[in-house]
One Martini backbone bead per residue (centre of mass of N, CA, C, O) as a GRO file, in nm:
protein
  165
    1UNK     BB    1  -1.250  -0.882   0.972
    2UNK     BB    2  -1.393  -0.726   0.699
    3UNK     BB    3  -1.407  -0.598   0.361
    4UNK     BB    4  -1.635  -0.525   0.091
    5UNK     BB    5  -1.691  -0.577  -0.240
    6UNK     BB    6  -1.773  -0.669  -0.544
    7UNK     BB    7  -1.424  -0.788  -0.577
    8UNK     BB    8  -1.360  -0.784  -0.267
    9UNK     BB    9  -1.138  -0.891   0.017
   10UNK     BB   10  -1.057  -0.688   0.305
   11UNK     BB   11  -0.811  -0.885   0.532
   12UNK     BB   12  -0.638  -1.029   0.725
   13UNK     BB   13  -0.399  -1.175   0.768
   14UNK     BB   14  -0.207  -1.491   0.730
   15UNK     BB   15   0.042  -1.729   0.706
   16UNK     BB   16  -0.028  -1.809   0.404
   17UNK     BB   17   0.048  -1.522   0.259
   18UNK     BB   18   0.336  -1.536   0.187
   19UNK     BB   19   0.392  -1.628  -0.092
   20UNK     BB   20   0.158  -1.400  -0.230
   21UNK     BB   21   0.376  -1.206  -0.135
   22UNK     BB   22   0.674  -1.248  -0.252
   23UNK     BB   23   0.565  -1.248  -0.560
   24UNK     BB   24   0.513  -0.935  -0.520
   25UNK     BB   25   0.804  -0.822  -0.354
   26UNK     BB   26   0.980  -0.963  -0.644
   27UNK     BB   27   0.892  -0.767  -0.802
   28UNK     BB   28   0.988  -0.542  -1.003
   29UNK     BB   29   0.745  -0.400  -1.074
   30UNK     BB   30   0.635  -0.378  -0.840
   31UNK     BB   31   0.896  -0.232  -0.691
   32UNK     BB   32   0.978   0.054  -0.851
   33UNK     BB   33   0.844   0.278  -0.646
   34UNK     BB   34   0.955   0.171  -0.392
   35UNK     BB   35   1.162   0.179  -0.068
   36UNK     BB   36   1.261  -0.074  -0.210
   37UNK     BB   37   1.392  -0.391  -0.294
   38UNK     BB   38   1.362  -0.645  -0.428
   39UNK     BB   39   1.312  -0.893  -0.301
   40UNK     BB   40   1.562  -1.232  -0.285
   41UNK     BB   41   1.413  -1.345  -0.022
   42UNK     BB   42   1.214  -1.472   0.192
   43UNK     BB   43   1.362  -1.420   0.442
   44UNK     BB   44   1.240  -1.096   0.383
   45UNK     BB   45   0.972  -1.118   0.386
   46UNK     BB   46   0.917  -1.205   0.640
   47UNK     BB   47   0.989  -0.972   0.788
   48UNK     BB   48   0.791  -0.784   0.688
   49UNK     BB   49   0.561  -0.912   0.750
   50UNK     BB   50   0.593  -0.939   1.048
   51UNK     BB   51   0.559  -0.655   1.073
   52UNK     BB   52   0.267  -0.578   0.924
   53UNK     BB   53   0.112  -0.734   1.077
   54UNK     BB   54   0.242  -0.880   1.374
   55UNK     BB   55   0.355  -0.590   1.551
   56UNK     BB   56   0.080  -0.439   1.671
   57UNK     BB   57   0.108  -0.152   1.605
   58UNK     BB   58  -0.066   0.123   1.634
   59UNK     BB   59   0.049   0.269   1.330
   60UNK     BB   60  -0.102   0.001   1.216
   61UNK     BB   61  -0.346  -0.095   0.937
   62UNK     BB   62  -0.360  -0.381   0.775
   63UNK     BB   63  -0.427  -0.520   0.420
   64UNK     BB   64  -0.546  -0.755   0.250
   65UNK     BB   65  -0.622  -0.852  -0.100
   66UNK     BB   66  -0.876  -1.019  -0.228
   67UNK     BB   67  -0.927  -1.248  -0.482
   68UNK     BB   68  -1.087  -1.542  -0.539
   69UNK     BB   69  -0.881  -1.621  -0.329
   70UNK     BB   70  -0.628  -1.386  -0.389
   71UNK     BB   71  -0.356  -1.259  -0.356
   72UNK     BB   72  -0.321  -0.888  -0.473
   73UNK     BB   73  -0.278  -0.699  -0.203
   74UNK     BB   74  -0.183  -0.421   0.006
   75UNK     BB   75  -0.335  -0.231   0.236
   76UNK     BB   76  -0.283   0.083   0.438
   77UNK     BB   77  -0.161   0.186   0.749
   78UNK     BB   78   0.179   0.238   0.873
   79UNK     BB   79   0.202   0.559   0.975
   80UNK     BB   80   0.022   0.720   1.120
   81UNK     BB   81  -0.154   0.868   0.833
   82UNK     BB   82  -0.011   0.637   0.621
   83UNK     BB   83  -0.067   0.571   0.318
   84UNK     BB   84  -0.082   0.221   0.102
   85UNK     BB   85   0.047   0.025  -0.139
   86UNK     BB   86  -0.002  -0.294  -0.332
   87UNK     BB   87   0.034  -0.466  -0.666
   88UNK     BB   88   0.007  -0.706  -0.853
   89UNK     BB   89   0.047  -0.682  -1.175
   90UNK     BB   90  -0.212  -0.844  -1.258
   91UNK     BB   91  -0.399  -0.629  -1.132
   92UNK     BB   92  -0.369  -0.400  -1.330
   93UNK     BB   93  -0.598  -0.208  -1.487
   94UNK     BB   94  -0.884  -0.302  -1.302
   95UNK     BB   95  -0.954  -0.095  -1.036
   96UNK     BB   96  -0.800  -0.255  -0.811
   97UNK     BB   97  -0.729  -0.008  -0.597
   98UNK     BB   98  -0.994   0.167  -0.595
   99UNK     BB   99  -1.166  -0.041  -0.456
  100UNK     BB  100  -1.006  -0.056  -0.223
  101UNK     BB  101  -0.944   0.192  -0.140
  102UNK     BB  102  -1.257   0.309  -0.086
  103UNK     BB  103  -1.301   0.120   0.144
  104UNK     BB  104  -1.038   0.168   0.314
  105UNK     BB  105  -1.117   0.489   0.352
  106UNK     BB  106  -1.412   0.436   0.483
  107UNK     BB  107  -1.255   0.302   0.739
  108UNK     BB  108  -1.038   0.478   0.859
  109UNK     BB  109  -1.228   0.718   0.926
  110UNK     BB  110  -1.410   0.571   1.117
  111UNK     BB  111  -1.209   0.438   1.318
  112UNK     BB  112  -0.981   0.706   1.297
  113UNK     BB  113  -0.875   1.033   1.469
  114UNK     BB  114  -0.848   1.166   1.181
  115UNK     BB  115  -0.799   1.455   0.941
  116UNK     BB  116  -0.601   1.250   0.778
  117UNK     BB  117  -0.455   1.150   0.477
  118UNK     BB  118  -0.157   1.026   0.389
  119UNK     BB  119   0.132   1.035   0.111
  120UNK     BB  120   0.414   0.881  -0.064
  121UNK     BB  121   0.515   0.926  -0.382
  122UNK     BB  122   0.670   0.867  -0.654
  123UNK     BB  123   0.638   1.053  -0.941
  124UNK     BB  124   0.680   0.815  -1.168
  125UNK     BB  125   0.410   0.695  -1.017
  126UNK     BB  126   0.149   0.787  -1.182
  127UNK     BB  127  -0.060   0.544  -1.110
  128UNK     BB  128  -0.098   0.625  -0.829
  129UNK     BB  129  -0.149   0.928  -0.847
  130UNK     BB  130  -0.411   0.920  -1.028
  131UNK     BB  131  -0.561   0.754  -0.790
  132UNK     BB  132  -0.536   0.968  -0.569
  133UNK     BB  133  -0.680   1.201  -0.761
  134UNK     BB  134  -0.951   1.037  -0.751
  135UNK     BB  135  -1.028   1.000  -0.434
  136UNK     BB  136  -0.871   1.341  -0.334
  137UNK     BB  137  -0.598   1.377  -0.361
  138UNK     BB  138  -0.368   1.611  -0.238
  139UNK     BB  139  -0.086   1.831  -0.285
  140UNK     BB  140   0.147   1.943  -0.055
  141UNK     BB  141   0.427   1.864  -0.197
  142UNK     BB  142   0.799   1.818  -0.224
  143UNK     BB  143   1.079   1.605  -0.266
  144UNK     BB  144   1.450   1.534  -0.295
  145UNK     BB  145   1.600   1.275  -0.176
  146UNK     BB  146   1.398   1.067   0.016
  147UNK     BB  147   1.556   0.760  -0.158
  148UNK     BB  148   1.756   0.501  -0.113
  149UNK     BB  149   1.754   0.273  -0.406
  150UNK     BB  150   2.032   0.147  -0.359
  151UNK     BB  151   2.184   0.373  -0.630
  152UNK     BB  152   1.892   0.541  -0.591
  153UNK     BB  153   1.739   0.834  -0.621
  154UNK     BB  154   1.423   0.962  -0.470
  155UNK     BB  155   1.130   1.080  -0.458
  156UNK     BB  156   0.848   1.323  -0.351
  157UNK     BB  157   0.534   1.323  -0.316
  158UNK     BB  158   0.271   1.476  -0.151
  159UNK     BB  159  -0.035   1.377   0.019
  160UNK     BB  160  -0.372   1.438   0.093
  161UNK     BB  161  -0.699   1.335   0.278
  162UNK     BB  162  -0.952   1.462   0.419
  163UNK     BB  163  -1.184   1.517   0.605
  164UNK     BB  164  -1.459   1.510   0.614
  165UNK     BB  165  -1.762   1.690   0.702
   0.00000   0.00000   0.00000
């Protein structure tokens, strides 16, 4: 199954895509607001691909982003219903996020029986913010020292978007 946008295709993960997660996942600032440290070895990556997309989890389901078959970021339901993404720097700040978003989530509405979708960002990752609040999310709340990234704590904006009625 695929998800089509006007420039982008959103399928499920292939063994093939690990070094173009890699690549990703090891980026400073691609994962500056992220719940871990870049990745530091391909090592670290597998690990991660292979729970993200091949753990079976049925309160997951991850969706790769490519871009004239170009891997440029994951997004989808990690822990049932939470909703989150990831695009490589290179992506950043031309729509891609949004296109993503807005078809990954008129498909998780379609597929899954819940009420709503909610989201988890450190405060201070703006351009996340803005694209949620674009999309429809609303703040539920916020709390302090909710990730220890390295020797950093992080805090959460809570967000959800609600089932359409």
């Amino acid at each position: 199954m695929q998800l089509r946008t006007a420039r982008l295709v959103l399928r499920r993960a292939v063994p093939s895509d690990l070094a173009a997660f890699h690549a990703i996942l090891s980026s400073p600032r691609a994962m500056r607001y992220w719940s871990t440290l870049p990745h530091q070895s391909m090592a670290v990556t597998e690990a991660w691909f292979e729970q993200q997309f091949f753990s079976g989890d049925p309160a997951r389901d991850e969706w790769v982003i490519a871009q004239d078959d170009k891997v440029v970021g994951n997004i989808g339901i990690w822990n049932m219903p939470e909703f989150g993404f990831i695009l490589h720097p290179d992506a950043w700040g031309r729509g891609i996020g949004t296109e993503a978003a807005t078809a990954f989530l008129r498909y998780a509405f379609a597929t899954h029986p819940i009420d709503g979708i909610t989201a988890d960002v450190d405060p201070r990752n703006a351009a996340s913010l803005a694209l949620l609040h674009k999309l429809g999310f609303v703040e539920t709340g916020r709390a302090e020292h909710t990730f220890l990234v390295g020797s950093e704590w992080c805090d959460s904006v809570y967000l959800m978007l609600p089932r359409a009625a």
